[in-house]
Coordinates of C-alpha atoms in Angstrom, one line a residue:
Chain A
M1 CA 117.7 2.0 61.3
T2 CA 118.8 0.2 58.2
T3 CA 116.7 -1.7 55.7
T4 CA 118.3 -5.0 56.7
S5 CA 117.0 -5.0 60.2
R6 CA 114.3 -7.7 60.7
P7 CA 111.1 -7.0 62.6
Q8 CA 112.0 -9.3 65.4
G9 CA 108.9 -8.6 67.5
I10 CA 106.3 -9.6 64.9
H11 CA 108.3 -12.5 63.8
A12 CA 108.3 -13.8 67.4
L13 CA 104.5 -13.2 67.5
R14 CA 103.9 -15.3 64.4
R15 CA 106.0 -18.2 65.4
P16 CA 105.7 -18.9 69.0
R17 CA 108.2 -21.4 70.5
G18 CA 106.8 -24.8 71.2
L19 CA 103.1 -25.4 70.9
G20 CA 102.0 -22.0 72.1
Q21 CA 98.6 -21.4 73.7
D22 CA 96.7 -22.0 70.5
G23 CA 98.6 -25.1 69.8
V24 CA 97.5 -26.4 73.2
F25 CA 94.0 -25.3 72.4
R26 CA 93.9 -27.2 69.1
L27 CA 95.5 -30.2 70.7
T28 CA 92.9 -30.2 73.5
L29 CA 90.1 -30.0 70.9
R30 CA 91.6 -33.0 69.1
V31 CA 92.0 -35.0 72.2
V32 CA 88.4 -34.3 73.3
A33 CA 87.0 -35.1 69.9
V34 CA 88.8 -38.4 69.9
L35 CA 87.7 -39.1 73.5
I36 CA 84.1 -38.7 72.4
V37 CA 84.1 -40.3 69.0
I38 CA 86.1 -43.4 70.0
P39 CA 83.7 -44.6 72.6
V40 CA 80.8 -44.0 70.3
L41 CA 82.4 -46.1 67.6
W42 CA 83.5 -48.6 70.2
M43 CA 80.1 -49.2 71.5
M44 CA 78.9 -49.9 68.0
V45 CA 81.6 -52.5 67.5
D46 CA 80.9 -53.9 71.0
T47 CA 77.3 -54.3 70.2
F48 CA 78.1 -56.2 67.1
A49 CA 80.4 -58.5 69.0
E50 CA 77.5 -59.3 71.4
T51 CA 75.5 -60.7 68.6
V52 CA 78.1 -62.9 67.0
P53 CA 76.6 -66.2 68.4
V54 CA 73.3 -65.4 66.6
W55 CA 74.9 -64.8 63.3
E56 CA 77.0 -67.9 63.7
R57 CA 74.0 -70.0 64.4
F58 CA 71.5 -68.7 61.9
G59 CA 73.6 -66.8 59.4
I60 CA 72.6 -63.3 58.4
P61 CA 70.1 -64.3 55.6
G62 CA 68.7 -67.0 57.8
F63 CA 68.1 -64.6 60.7
V64 CA 66.7 -61.8 58.6
T65 CA 64.3 -64.0 56.6
G66 CA 63.4 -66.4 59.5
L67 CA 59.6 -66.5 59.9
R68 CA 59.5 -68.1 63.4
W69 CA 60.3 -66.4 66.7
A70 CA 60.2 -69.0 69.5
P71 CA 62.7 -68.2 72.3
S72 CA 61.8 -71.4 74.2
F73 CA 62.9 -73.5 71.2
T74 CA 65.9 -71.2 70.5
I75 CA 64.5 -70.4 67.1
Y76 CA 64.9 -66.7 66.1
G77 CA 63.7 -65.1 62.9
A78 CA 63.4 -61.4 62.3
L79 CA 60.9 -61.3 59.4
P80 CA 57.7 -60.9 61.4
F81 CA 59.2 -57.8 63.0
I82 CA 60.7 -56.4 59.8
Y83 CA 57.2 -56.8 58.3
G84 CA 55.6 -55.1 61.3
T85 CA 58.0 -52.2 61.1
L86 CA 57.4 -51.7 57.4
L87 CA 53.7 -52.0 57.7
T88 CA 53.2 -49.6 60.6
S89 CA 55.6 -47.1 59.0
A90 CA 53.7 -47.3 55.7
I91 CA 50.3 -46.7 57.5
A92 CA 51.8 -43.8 59.4
M93 CA 53.3 -42.3 56.2
V94 CA 50.0 -42.6 54.2
I95 CA 48.3 -40.6 56.9
A96 CA 51.0 -38.2 57.9
V97 CA 52.5 -37.0 54.6
P98 CA 49.4 -35.3 53.1
V99 CA 48.4 -33.8 56.4
A100 CA 51.9 -32.5 57.2
V101 CA 52.5 -31.1 53.8
L102 CA 49.2 -29.3 53.8
I103 CA 49.9 -27.9 57.2
A104 CA 53.2 -26.6 56.0
L105 CA 51.5 -25.0 53.0
L106 CA 48.9 -23.5 55.3
I107 CA 51.5 -22.0 57.5
T108 CA 53.7 -20.5 54.8
E109 CA 51.2 -19.6 52.1
I110 CA 47.8 -19.1 53.6
L111 CA 47.9 -17.9 57.1
P112 CA 48.5 -14.2 57.9
P113 CA 52.0 -13.7 59.4
R114 CA 50.7 -13.1 62.9
A115 CA 48.9 -16.4 63.0
R116 CA 51.8 -18.4 61.5
T117 CA 53.9 -18.4 64.7
W118 CA 51.1 -19.6 66.8
V119 CA 50.0 -22.5 64.5
A120 CA 53.7 -23.4 64.0
V121 CA 54.3 -23.6 67.8
A122 CA 51.1 -25.6 68.3
V123 CA 52.2 -28.2 65.7
D124 CA 55.8 -28.2 67.2
L125 CA 54.4 -28.9 70.6
L126 CA 53.1 -32.2 69.3
A127 CA 56.8 -33.2 68.6
A128 CA 57.7 -32.3 72.2
I129 CA 55.2 -34.7 73.9
P130 CA 57.2 -37.8 75.1
S131 CA 56.6 -41.1 73.3
V132 CA 55.4 -42.9 76.4
V133 CA 52.6 -40.3 76.8
Y134 CA 51.4 -40.9 73.3
G135 CA 51.5 -44.6 74.1
L136 CA 49.4 -44.1 77.2
W137 CA 46.9 -41.9 75.4
G138 CA 46.8 -44.3 72.5
L139 CA 46.2 -47.3 74.7
L140 CA 43.5 -45.8 76.9
V141 CA 41.8 -43.4 74.4
L142 CA 42.7 -43.9 70.8
V143 CA 42.5 -47.6 70.5
P144 CA 38.9 -47.7 71.9
V145 CA 38.0 -44.8 69.6
L146 CA 39.4 -46.5 66.5
R147 CA 37.6 -49.7 67.1
P148 CA 34.2 -48.9 65.6
F149 CA 36.0 -47.7 62.5
E150 CA 38.0 -50.9 62.3
Q151 CA 34.9 -53.0 62.7
A152 CA 33.1 -51.1 60.0
V153 CA 36.0 -51.5 57.6
A154 CA 36.5 -55.2 58.5
G155 CA 32.7 -55.8 58.1
T156 CA 32.6 -54.3 54.6
A157 CA 35.9 -54.1 52.7
G158 CA 37.3 -56.8 54.9
K159 CA 34.9 -59.4 53.6
V160 CA 36.6 -59.1 50.2
V161 CA 40.2 -58.2 51.1
P162 CA 41.8 -60.4 53.8
F163 CA 44.3 -57.6 54.4
L164 CA 41.5 -55.5 55.9
A165 CA 39.6 -58.4 57.6
G166 CA 38.7 -58.8 61.3
P167 CA 38.8 -59.7 64.0
T168 CA 39.6 -56.3 65.5
P169 CA 40.9 -56.8 69.0
G170 CA 42.0 -53.1 69.2
P171 CA 45.7 -53.1 69.6
S172 CA 47.1 -53.7 66.1
Y173 CA 49.4 -52.7 63.3
F174 CA 46.8 -50.1 62.3
A175 CA 46.5 -48.6 65.8
A176 CA 50.3 -48.4 66.0
G177 CA 50.4 -46.7 62.5
V178 CA 47.9 -44.1 63.5
V179 CA 49.7 -43.2 66.7
V180 CA 53.0 -43.0 64.9
S181 CA 51.4 -40.8 62.2
I182 CA 50.4 -38.3 64.9
M183 CA 54.0 -38.3 66.1
I184 CA 55.7 -37.7 62.8
I185 CA 53.3 -35.1 61.4
P186 CA 55.1 -32.3 63.3
I187 CA 58.5 -33.5 62.1
I188 CA 57.5 -33.6 58.4
A189 CA 55.5 -30.3 58.8
A190 CA 58.4 -28.4 60.4
L191 CA 61.0 -29.5 57.8
S192 CA 58.6 -28.9 54.9
R193 CA 57.7 -25.5 56.3
E194 CA 61.4 -24.5 56.2
V195 CA 61.6 -25.6 52.6
F196 CA 58.5 -23.7 51.5
A197 CA 59.5 -20.6 53.4
A198 CA 62.8 -20.5 51.5
T199 CA 60.9 -19.9 48.2
P200 CA 62.0 -16.6 46.7
R201 CA 59.4 -13.9 47.3
L202 CA 59.8 -12.3 43.9
Q203 CA 58.7 -15.5 42.2
R204 CA 55.6 -15.8 44.3
E205 CA 54.7 -12.1 43.7
A206 CA 55.3 -12.5 40.0
V207 CA 52.6 -15.3 39.8
R208 CA 50.2 -13.2 41.9
A209 CA 50.8 -10.2 39.7
L210 CA 49.8 -12.2 36.7
G211 CA 46.5 -12.9 38.4
G212 CA 47.4 -16.2 39.8
T213 CA 45.6 -17.6 42.9
R214 CA 47.5 -19.0 45.9
W215 CA 46.9 -22.4 44.4
D216 CA 48.7 -21.2 41.3
V217 CA 51.6 -19.9 43.4
I218 CA 51.9 -23.3 45.1
R219 CA 51.5 -25.3 41.9
T220 CA 54.0 -23.3 39.8
V221 CA 56.6 -22.0 42.3
V222 CA 56.4 -23.5 45.8
I223 CA 56.1 -27.2 45.0
P224 CA 58.5 -27.3 42.0
L225 CA 61.2 -25.5 44.0
G226 CA 60.6 -27.4 47.2
R227 CA 60.0 -30.9 45.8
S228 CA 63.4 -32.4 46.8
G229 CA 63.4 -30.7 50.2
V230 CA 60.0 -32.1 51.0
L231 CA 61.1 -35.5 49.9
A232 CA 64.0 -35.2 52.3
A233 CA 61.6 -34.2 55.1
I234 CA 59.3 -37.1 54.3
I235 CA 62.2 -39.6 54.4
L236 CA 63.4 -38.1 57.8
G237 CA 59.8 -38.6 59.0
L238 CA 60.0 -42.2 57.8
A239 CA 63.2 -42.7 59.7
R240 CA 61.5 -41.5 62.9
A241 CA 58.5 -43.8 62.2
I242 CA 60.8 -46.8 61.8
G243 CA 62.6 -46.2 65.1
E244 CA 59.6 -45.3 67.2
T245 CA 59.5 -47.7 70.1
I246 CA 57.5 -47.2 73.3
A247 CA 54.3 -45.8 71.9
V248 CA 54.2 -48.6 69.4
T249 CA 54.9 -51.2 72.0
M250 CA 51.9 -50.0 74.0
V251 CA 49.4 -50.2 71.1
I252 CA 50.5 -52.9 68.7
G253 CA 49.3 -55.9 70.7
N254 CA 52.6 -57.8 70.9
A255 CA 52.3 -60.9 68.8
P256 CA 55.5 -62.4 67.4
K257 CA 54.1 -63.5 64.0
I258 CA 53.0 -61.9 60.8
G259 CA 49.4 -60.9 61.2
A260 CA 47.3 -61.4 58.0
S261 CA 45.3 -58.2 58.5
I262 CA 46.3 -54.6 59.4
F263 CA 43.9 -55.1 62.3
S264 CA 45.9 -58.0 63.7
P265 CA 48.2 -57.6 66.6
G266 CA 51.9 -57.8 65.8
F267 CA 55.3 -56.5 66.7
T268 CA 57.8 -54.1 65.2
L269 CA 61.6 -54.5 65.5
A270 CA 61.8 -51.7 68.1
S271 CA 58.8 -52.8 70.1
V272 CA 59.8 -56.5 70.4
I273 CA 63.2 -55.5 71.8
A274 CA 61.6 -53.1 74.3
N275 CA 58.9 -55.6 75.3
E276 CA 61.0 -58.8 75.7
F277 CA 64.5 -57.5 76.7
N278 CA 64.0 -57.4 80.5
E279 CA 62.5 -60.9 80.6
A280 CA 64.9 -62.5 78.1
N281 CA 66.4 -65.4 79.9
Q282 CA 66.2 -68.2 77.3
E283 CA 69.3 -69.3 75.4
L284 CA 70.5 -66.6 72.9
H285 CA 67.3 -64.6 73.6
P286 CA 69.1 -61.3 74.6
E287 CA 71.6 -61.7 71.8
A288 CA 68.8 -62.2 69.3
L289 CA 67.1 -59.1 70.5
I290 CA 70.3 -57.1 70.2
A291 CA 70.7 -58.6 66.7
L292 CA 67.2 -57.2 65.9
G293 CA 68.5 -53.9 67.1
L294 CA 71.3 -54.1 64.6
V295 CA 68.8 -54.9 61.8
L296 CA 66.9 -51.8 62.9
L297 CA 70.1 -49.8 62.9
V298 CA 71.0 -50.8 59.4
I299 CA 67.5 -49.9 58.1
S300 CA 67.5 -46.5 59.8
V301 CA 71.0 -45.7 58.8
L302 CA 70.1 -46.5 55.1
V303 CA 66.9 -44.3 55.3
N304 CA 68.7 -41.5 57.1
G305 CA 71.6 -41.7 54.6
L306 CA 69.1 -41.4 51.7
A307 CA 67.7 -38.2 53.3
I308 CA 71.1 -36.7 53.9
L309 CA 72.0 -37.5 50.2
I310 CA 68.9 -35.9 48.9
R311 CA 69.5 -32.9 51.0
Q312 CA 73.1 -32.5 50.0
R313 CA 72.4 -32.8 46.4
F314 CA 69.3 -30.9 45.9
A315 CA 68.2 -28.9 48.9
R316 CA 71.0 -27.1 50.7
G317 CA 68.4 -25.0 52.5
V318 CA 67.0 -27.6 54.8
G319 CA 68.3 -27.5 58.3
R320 CA 69.6 -30.6 60.0
V321 CA 67.2 -32.3 62.3
V322 CA 67.4 -31.1 65.9
Chain B
M1 CA 36.1 -11.2 15.1
S2 CA 34.2 -10.1 18.1
S3 CA 32.7 -13.5 18.5
S4 CA 36.1 -15.2 18.7
A5 CA 37.2 -12.6 21.2
L6 CA 34.1 -13.5 23.2
A7 CA 35.0 -17.2 23.0
V8 CA 38.5 -16.5 24.3
S9 CA 37.2 -14.5 27.2
D10 CA 34.6 -17.2 28.0
R11 CA 37.4 -19.8 28.1
L12 CA 39.5 -17.5 30.3
R13 CA 36.6 -17.1 32.6
A14 CA 36.1 -20.8 32.7
T15 CA 39.8 -21.6 33.6
S16 CA 39.8 -18.7 36.1
R17 CA 36.7 -20.2 37.7
A18 CA 38.4 -23.6 37.8
R19 CA 41.6 -22.1 39.3
H20 CA 39.6 -20.3 42.0
A21 CA 37.7 -23.4 42.8
K22 CA 41.0 -25.3 43.2
D23 CA 42.3 -22.5 45.4
R24 CA 39.2 -22.8 47.6
A25 CA 39.5 -26.6 47.7
L26 CA 43.1 -26.2 48.9
M27 CA 42.0 -23.8 51.7
V28 CA 39.5 -26.3 52.9
L29 CA 42.0 -29.2 52.7
A30 CA 44.7 -27.2 54.5
W31 CA 42.5 -26.2 57.3
A32 CA 41.2 -29.8 57.6
A33 CA 44.8 -31.0 57.9
L34 CA 45.4 -28.6 60.7
V35 CA 42.4 -29.8 62.5
V36 CA 43.5 -33.4 62.1
A37 CA 46.9 -32.5 63.7
V38 CA 45.6 -30.3 66.5
V39 CA 42.8 -32.6 67.6
P40 CA 45.2 -35.1 69.1
L41 CA 47.1 -32.2 70.8
V42 CA 43.9 -31.0 72.4
A43 CA 42.7 -34.5 73.2
I44 CA 46.0 -35.5 74.9
A45 CA 46.0 -32.2 76.9
W46 CA 42.4 -32.8 78.0
F47 CA 43.0 -36.4 78.8
L48 CA 46.1 -35.6 81.0
V49 CA 44.5 -32.8 82.8
E50 CA 41.1 -34.4 83.4
Q51 CA 42.5 -37.8 84.3
G52 CA 45.9 -36.9 85.8
V53 CA 45.0 -34.1 88.2
R54 CA 43.1 -36.5 90.4
S55 CA 46.3 -38.3 91.3
I56 CA 48.3 -35.2 92.1
S57 CA 48.7 -34.4 95.8
L58 CA 51.5 -33.6 98.1
E59 CA 51.9 -37.3 98.9
F60 CA 52.3 -38.0 95.2
F61 CA 55.7 -36.1 95.3
T62 CA 56.9 -37.0 98.8
S63 CA 56.4 -40.8 98.9
D64 CA 57.5 -43.8 96.9
P65 CA 55.3 -46.2 95.0
P66 CA 54.0 -49.3 96.7
G67 CA 55.9 -52.5 95.7
D68 CA 52.8 -53.9 94.1
L69 CA 51.6 -51.9 91.0
S70 CA 48.0 -52.8 91.6
A71 CA 48.0 -51.4 95.2
S72 CA 46.8 -47.8 95.5
G73 CA 48.5 -45.0 97.3
G74 CA 52.1 -44.0 97.4
G75 CA 53.8 -41.4 95.1
I76 CA 56.5 -41.1 92.5
R77 CA 59.2 -39.4 94.5
N78 CA 61.9 -42.0 93.4
A79 CA 61.0 -41.5 89.7
V80 CA 61.1 -37.7 89.9
V81 CA 64.4 -37.8 91.7
G82 CA 65.8 -40.5 89.4
T83 CA 64.8 -38.5 86.3
L84 CA 66.3 -35.3 87.6
L85 CA 69.6 -37.1 88.6
M86 CA 70.0 -38.9 85.3
T87 CA 69.0 -36.1 83.1
G88 CA 71.2 -33.7 85.1
L89 CA 74.3 -35.9 84.9
A90 CA 73.6 -36.6 81.2
T91 CA 73.5 -32.8 80.6
L92 CA 76.7 -32.3 82.5
I93 CA 78.4 -34.8 80.2
A94 CA 76.7 -33.8 76.9
V95 CA 77.0 -30.0 77.1
P96 CA 80.8 -29.6 77.3
A97 CA 81.3 -32.5 75.0
G98 CA 78.8 -31.1 72.5
I99 CA 80.2 -27.6 72.5
A100 CA 83.8 -29.0 72.3
L101 CA 82.8 -31.1 69.3
A102 CA 81.2 -28.1 67.6
V103 CA 84.3 -25.9 68.2
F104 CA 86.5 -28.7 67.0
A105 CA 84.5 -29.0 63.8
R106 CA 84.7 -25.3 63.2
E107 CA 88.3 -24.6 64.2
I108 CA 90.1 -27.6 62.9
G109 CA 88.0 -28.1 59.8
G110 CA 89.1 -30.5 57.0
R111 CA 88.4 -34.2 56.7
V112 CA 88.5 -35.0 60.4
A113 CA 85.8 -32.4 61.2
G114 CA 83.8 -33.9 58.3
S115 CA 83.9 -37.3 59.8
V116 CA 83.0 -35.9 63.3
R117 CA 80.0 -34.2 61.7
F118 CA 79.2 -37.6 60.0
V119 CA 79.3 -39.5 63.3
V120 CA 77.1 -36.8 64.9
D121 CA 74.6 -37.0 62.0
V122 CA 74.5 -40.8 62.4
L123 CA 73.9 -40.4 66.1
A124 CA 71.1 -37.9 65.5
G125 CA 69.4 -40.3 63.2
L126 CA 69.6 -43.3 65.5
P127 CA 66.4 -44.6 67.0
S128 CA 66.7 -44.0 70.8
I129 CA 66.3 -47.7 71.5
V130 CA 69.4 -48.5 69.5
V131 CA 71.3 -45.9 71.6
G132 CA 70.0 -47.9 74.6
I133 CA 71.3 -51.1 73.2
F134 CA 74.7 -49.5 72.5
V135 CA 75.1 -48.2 76.0
Y136 CA 73.9 -51.5 77.4
S137 CA 76.8 -53.2 75.5
L138 CA 79.3 -50.5 76.6
V139 CA 78.3 -49.9 80.2
V140 CA 75.9 -52.5 81.5
V141 CA 77.7 -55.5 80.1
T142 CA 81.1 -54.1 81.2
T143 CA 80.1 -53.3 84.7
G144 CA 77.9 -56.3 85.0
H145 CA 74.8 -54.5 86.3
F146 CA 72.1 -52.0 85.4
S147 CA 72.7 -48.5 86.9
G148 CA 71.6 -44.9 86.9
L149 CA 75.0 -44.1 85.5
A150 CA 74.4 -46.2 82.4
G151 CA 71.0 -44.4 82.1
A152 CA 72.7 -41.0 82.3
V153 CA 75.3 -42.1 79.6
A154 CA 72.4 -43.2 77.3
L155 CA 70.6 -39.9 77.8
A156 CA 73.9 -38.0 77.2
V157 CA 74.3 -39.8 73.9
I158 CA 70.8 -38.7 73.0
E159 CA 71.4 -35.1 73.9
L160 CA 74.9 -34.9 72.3
P161 CA 73.9 -34.6 68.6
V162 CA 71.2 -32.0 69.4
I163 CA 73.7 -29.8 71.2
V164 CA 76.5 -30.3 68.6
V165 CA 74.1 -29.4 65.7
A166 CA 72.8 -26.3 67.5
S167 CA 76.3 -25.0 68.5
D168 CA 77.8 -25.9 65.1
E169 CA 75.2 -24.1 63.2
L170 CA 75.5 -21.0 65.4
L171 CA 79.3 -20.9 65.4
R172 CA 79.1 -21.1 61.6
L173 CA 76.7 -18.2 61.6
T174 CA 79.1 -16.0 63.6
D175 CA 79.6 -12.9 61.6
R176 CA 82.7 -13.1 59.4
R177 CA 83.6 -9.5 60.3
I178 CA 83.7 -10.4 64.0
D179 CA 86.0 -13.3 63.2
E180 CA 88.3 -11.1 61.1
G181 CA 88.2 -8.5 63.9
T182 CA 89.4 -10.9 66.5
R183 CA 92.2 -12.0 64.1
A184 CA 93.1 -8.4 63.3
L185 CA 93.4 -7.7 67.0
G186 CA 95.8 -10.6 67.2
M187 CA 93.6 -12.5 69.7
L188 CA 94.6 -16.0 70.4
R189 CA 92.1 -18.4 69.0
W190 CA 91.1 -20.0 72.3
R191 CA 90.5 -16.4 73.6
S192 CA 88.3 -15.6 70.5
F193 CA 86.1 -18.7 71.2
L194 CA 85.9 -18.2 74.9
S195 CA 85.3 -14.4 74.9
V196 CA 83.7 -13.7 71.6
F197 CA 82.3 -16.6 69.5
I198 CA 80.7 -18.7 72.2
P199 CA 79.2 -15.7 74.1
T200 CA 77.8 -14.4 70.7
A201 CA 76.1 -17.8 70.1
L202 CA 75.3 -18.4 73.7
S203 CA 71.5 -17.9 73.6
G204 CA 71.3 -20.3 70.7
I205 CA 73.4 -22.8 72.5
I206 CA 71.2 -22.5 75.6
T207 CA 68.2 -23.1 73.4
G208 CA 69.8 -26.2 72.0
V209 CA 70.6 -27.5 75.5
L210 CA 67.0 -26.9 76.7
L211 CA 65.6 -28.7 73.7
A212 CA 68.0 -31.5 74.2
V213 CA 67.0 -31.8 77.9
S214 CA 63.3 -31.7 77.0
R215 CA 63.9 -34.6 74.6
A216 CA 66.0 -36.6 77.1
I217 CA 63.6 -36.2 80.0
G218 CA 60.8 -38.0 78.1
E219 CA 62.9 -40.9 76.8
T220 CA 61.8 -44.3 77.9
A221 CA 63.3 -46.8 75.5
P222 CA 67.0 -46.3 76.2
L223 CA 66.4 -46.5 80.0
I224 CA 64.9 -50.0 79.7
F225 CA 68.4 -51.3 78.8
T226 CA 70.4 -49.1 81.2
A227 CA 68.7 -47.7 84.3
L228 CA 66.1 -50.5 84.4
G229 CA 63.9 -48.9 87.0
N230 CA 63.6 -49.5 90.7
N231 CA 60.7 -49.5 93.2
F232 CA 62.8 -47.9 95.9
F233 CA 64.2 -44.5 96.5
T234 CA 67.9 -44.3 95.8
L235 CA 70.5 -41.6 95.2
D236 CA 73.1 -44.2 94.3
M237 CA 73.8 -43.9 90.6
N238 CA 75.6 -47.2 90.7
E239 CA 72.2 -49.0 91.3
P240 CA 69.2 -49.3 89.1
V241 CA 67.3 -46.0 89.2
Q242 CA 63.7 -45.3 88.5
A243 CA 62.6 -42.6 86.0
M244 CA 59.2 -41.0 85.3
P245 CA 58.9 -42.4 81.7
L246 CA 59.7 -45.9 83.0
L247 CA 57.2 -45.7 85.7
I248 CA 54.5 -44.6 83.2
Y249 CA 55.4 -47.4 80.9
R250 CA 55.3 -50.2 83.5
N251 CA 52.1 -48.9 85.1
A252 CA 50.4 -48.4 81.7
L253 CA 51.1 -52.0 80.9
N254 CA 49.1 -52.9 84.0
S255 CA 46.4 -50.3 83.3
A256 CA 43.7 -53.0 84.1
F257 CA 44.4 -52.1 87.7
P258 CA 42.8 -48.7 88.5
A259 CA 45.6 -47.8 90.8
A260 CA 48.3 -48.4 88.1
R261 CA 46.2 -46.5 85.6
D262 CA 45.8 -43.5 87.8
R263 CA 49.5 -43.5 88.8
A264 CA 50.5 -43.6 85.1
M265 CA 48.3 -40.7 84.2
G266 CA 49.3 -38.5 87.1
T267 CA 53.0 -39.1 86.3
A268 CA 52.3 -38.4 82.6
L269 CA 50.8 -35.1 83.5
V270 CA 53.9 -34.1 85.6
L271 CA 56.2 -35.3 82.9
V272 CA 54.5 -33.4 80.2
V273 CA 54.5 -30.2 82.3
I274 CA 58.2 -30.5 82.9
V275 CA 59.0 -31.4 79.2
L276 CA 56.9 -28.5 77.9
A277 CA 58.5 -26.1 80.4
F278 CA 62.0 -26.9 79.1
N279 CA 60.8 -26.8 75.5
L280 CA 58.9 -23.5 75.7
M281 CA 61.7 -21.9 77.7
G282 CA 64.1 -22.9 74.9
R283 CA 61.9 -21.4 72.2
W284 CA 61.4 -18.3 74.2
I285 CA 65.1 -17.7 74.6
A286 CA 65.6 -18.4 70.9
R287 CA 62.9 -15.9 70.0
R288 CA 64.2 -13.2 72.2
A289 CA 67.7 -13.5 70.9
R290 CA 66.6 -13.0 67.3
P291 CA 66.4 -9.5 65.9
A292 CA 62.9 -8.1 66.1
D293 CA 62.2 -8.2 62.4
Q294 CA 62.7 -12.0 62.2
R295 CA 60.5 -13.0 65.1

C-alpha cells in the first residue's frame, strides 16, 4: 500500500489489448457504412457511364437545348421535356402554395387543439396515397371534370392570349399541374405547420394581450419568424413536383414537343422516361432517356440543395423530409 | 381637446374594424383552403370505393390476370404476391442498413458521418424514377435482365433514407443522462446501443419503417426499370415480377377497355387499403410512444 502502486485494474479497463469489443463494433459500423455508401455512389457513376454516347454525339448544351425528339431519326433534344417539367411544376406551385400555407395557418393558429390532430391527419393522408392512384383518378375523374373550365378559359382569355388558347383535348400540362398540386399540398402544409408551431407562445400572447386579432398575430409574429422555414418547405414541395412521374405520365397527354398552350398535351422529363423506356429500341433511345434522367437528377439536386441551404442557414427548426 | 380625443378614438375604431375584417377574411380563406385540399381526398376515397368494390371477389385474389388486358375475368394474385415479396425483401435490406447507418452517424461522428448524412439527404431528395434508373444501371444492366431482385433493390434504396432519418433523429434525441449513465456504468458502446439506445428509440424506428414500407408499396416508377412486370405468377425473384402499382398503371393506360378499367380500380382500392394500413399503424405507434401531454 504505497503511493507508487499503479491502479492496474482500471488501467487495463481503459486500454484493452488489440481492438477490443468496441473497436470491433466501430470497425463493423465503418465497414457497413462503406458497403452501403459505395454502391450508392457507384450506381450514380455507372448511370453516367451509360449515357456517354449521348453526350459524345450531341454535346451537353446540344442535348439540353435540343428542340426535337425523334427516336426514329436518332435525334434527341431535351428542351420540350425541360419546358414541360418547369411548366407543370409552376402550375402546381401557383395552386398549392397559397392553399398549403393557409391550411398550415388554419391548423396552428385557428383550430382548437382537439380538431388540429384530425385535420392534420386528414391532410397527411393525402401524402400517403400512391402516385399511380392519383394518376388513375386524375385520368378517369379529374380530366373530364376540368374540361368545361378549360374550354371556358380557352373560349374567353384564350382568344387573346395564345398561352391559354384551345383546343382542349383534356390531358395537358394544366391537368398534370393540377394533379401535382394536390399531391404536394400535404408536403408543403406539413412542413409549414412545423415551422408555424415553433413560434414562441409568449410572442403570440403578447400580441393578443395588446388587443391584436389572430390576423395580427400571424402578420406580426408567425409569418416574420417563419418566413425562411416556409420558403424551405415550398422549395421541397417544388422538388417533389419536379420529380413526380407516374401521375403526370397518365394525365399529361404524352406529346414530345413544346405545346403552345397550357391546355396542350406535352411531356415532362420524368414522364417521357417512364412512358418510352420499355419500348425504347431505336439507336441511342434508352441512353437518351437515361440522359434525361440525369438532367432531372441535376435539377432536383440543385432545388433540394437550395432548400437544405435555406434550412441550415435560417431555420434550424424544420425537420428533414421523411 | 375632447374633439381631438374623439377623432383618435374614431380612427382607432376604424383600424380595429379593418383588422377584424381582415381577421374574418383570413378565417374564410383558411377554411376554403382546407376544403380545396380535402375535396380530392374525399373524391378519391369515394371513387375507389364506389368503382373498385365491384371488382373485388375471392377470385380477384386467387387467380392471375388474363394475358390480354382487354379480356375480363382473372385476378391480381401475381401482383399482390409480387408486391409483398419485393417490398418484404426491400425492407429486409433497408432496415438493418438504415439503422446501421444511423448508429454509424451518431457513434463515429465527424466528417465521415457528415458525408454519410449528405448522401442520405441526396437520396431522400431524389425523384423515385431516378432511383429506378440508377438501379437499372447497377443491377439490370449488370445481370442482363429485369428481375424482382432489382425491383427489391430499388425499393430498398427508396426506403433507406426514410429509415436512416427516423433512426438518426431518434438516436440524437436519446436523453443525454441515459448516455452518461451507460458510460458511468462502464458499459461497452455496442452494448449501450443494443440494450439501451435502440430499445429506447424502438417505437420511433418502427414508425419510420412502417412509413417507409407504406411509401415503397405504392411506388411505380422505379419498378418500370427494374421488376418490369409479368403476366404470370412467379416466386422466382430472378425473373420479372408483377406488382400492384405496375398492374394499375398498365391497365389504366388501356382504360378504354372496361375490363382493364375495372381491374385497375379494384387493384387501386386494395393498394390504398394496404398503404393506409401501414401508414396509420405507423402514426398510431408514434402517437402511443409520445408522452400524453404531447399527443
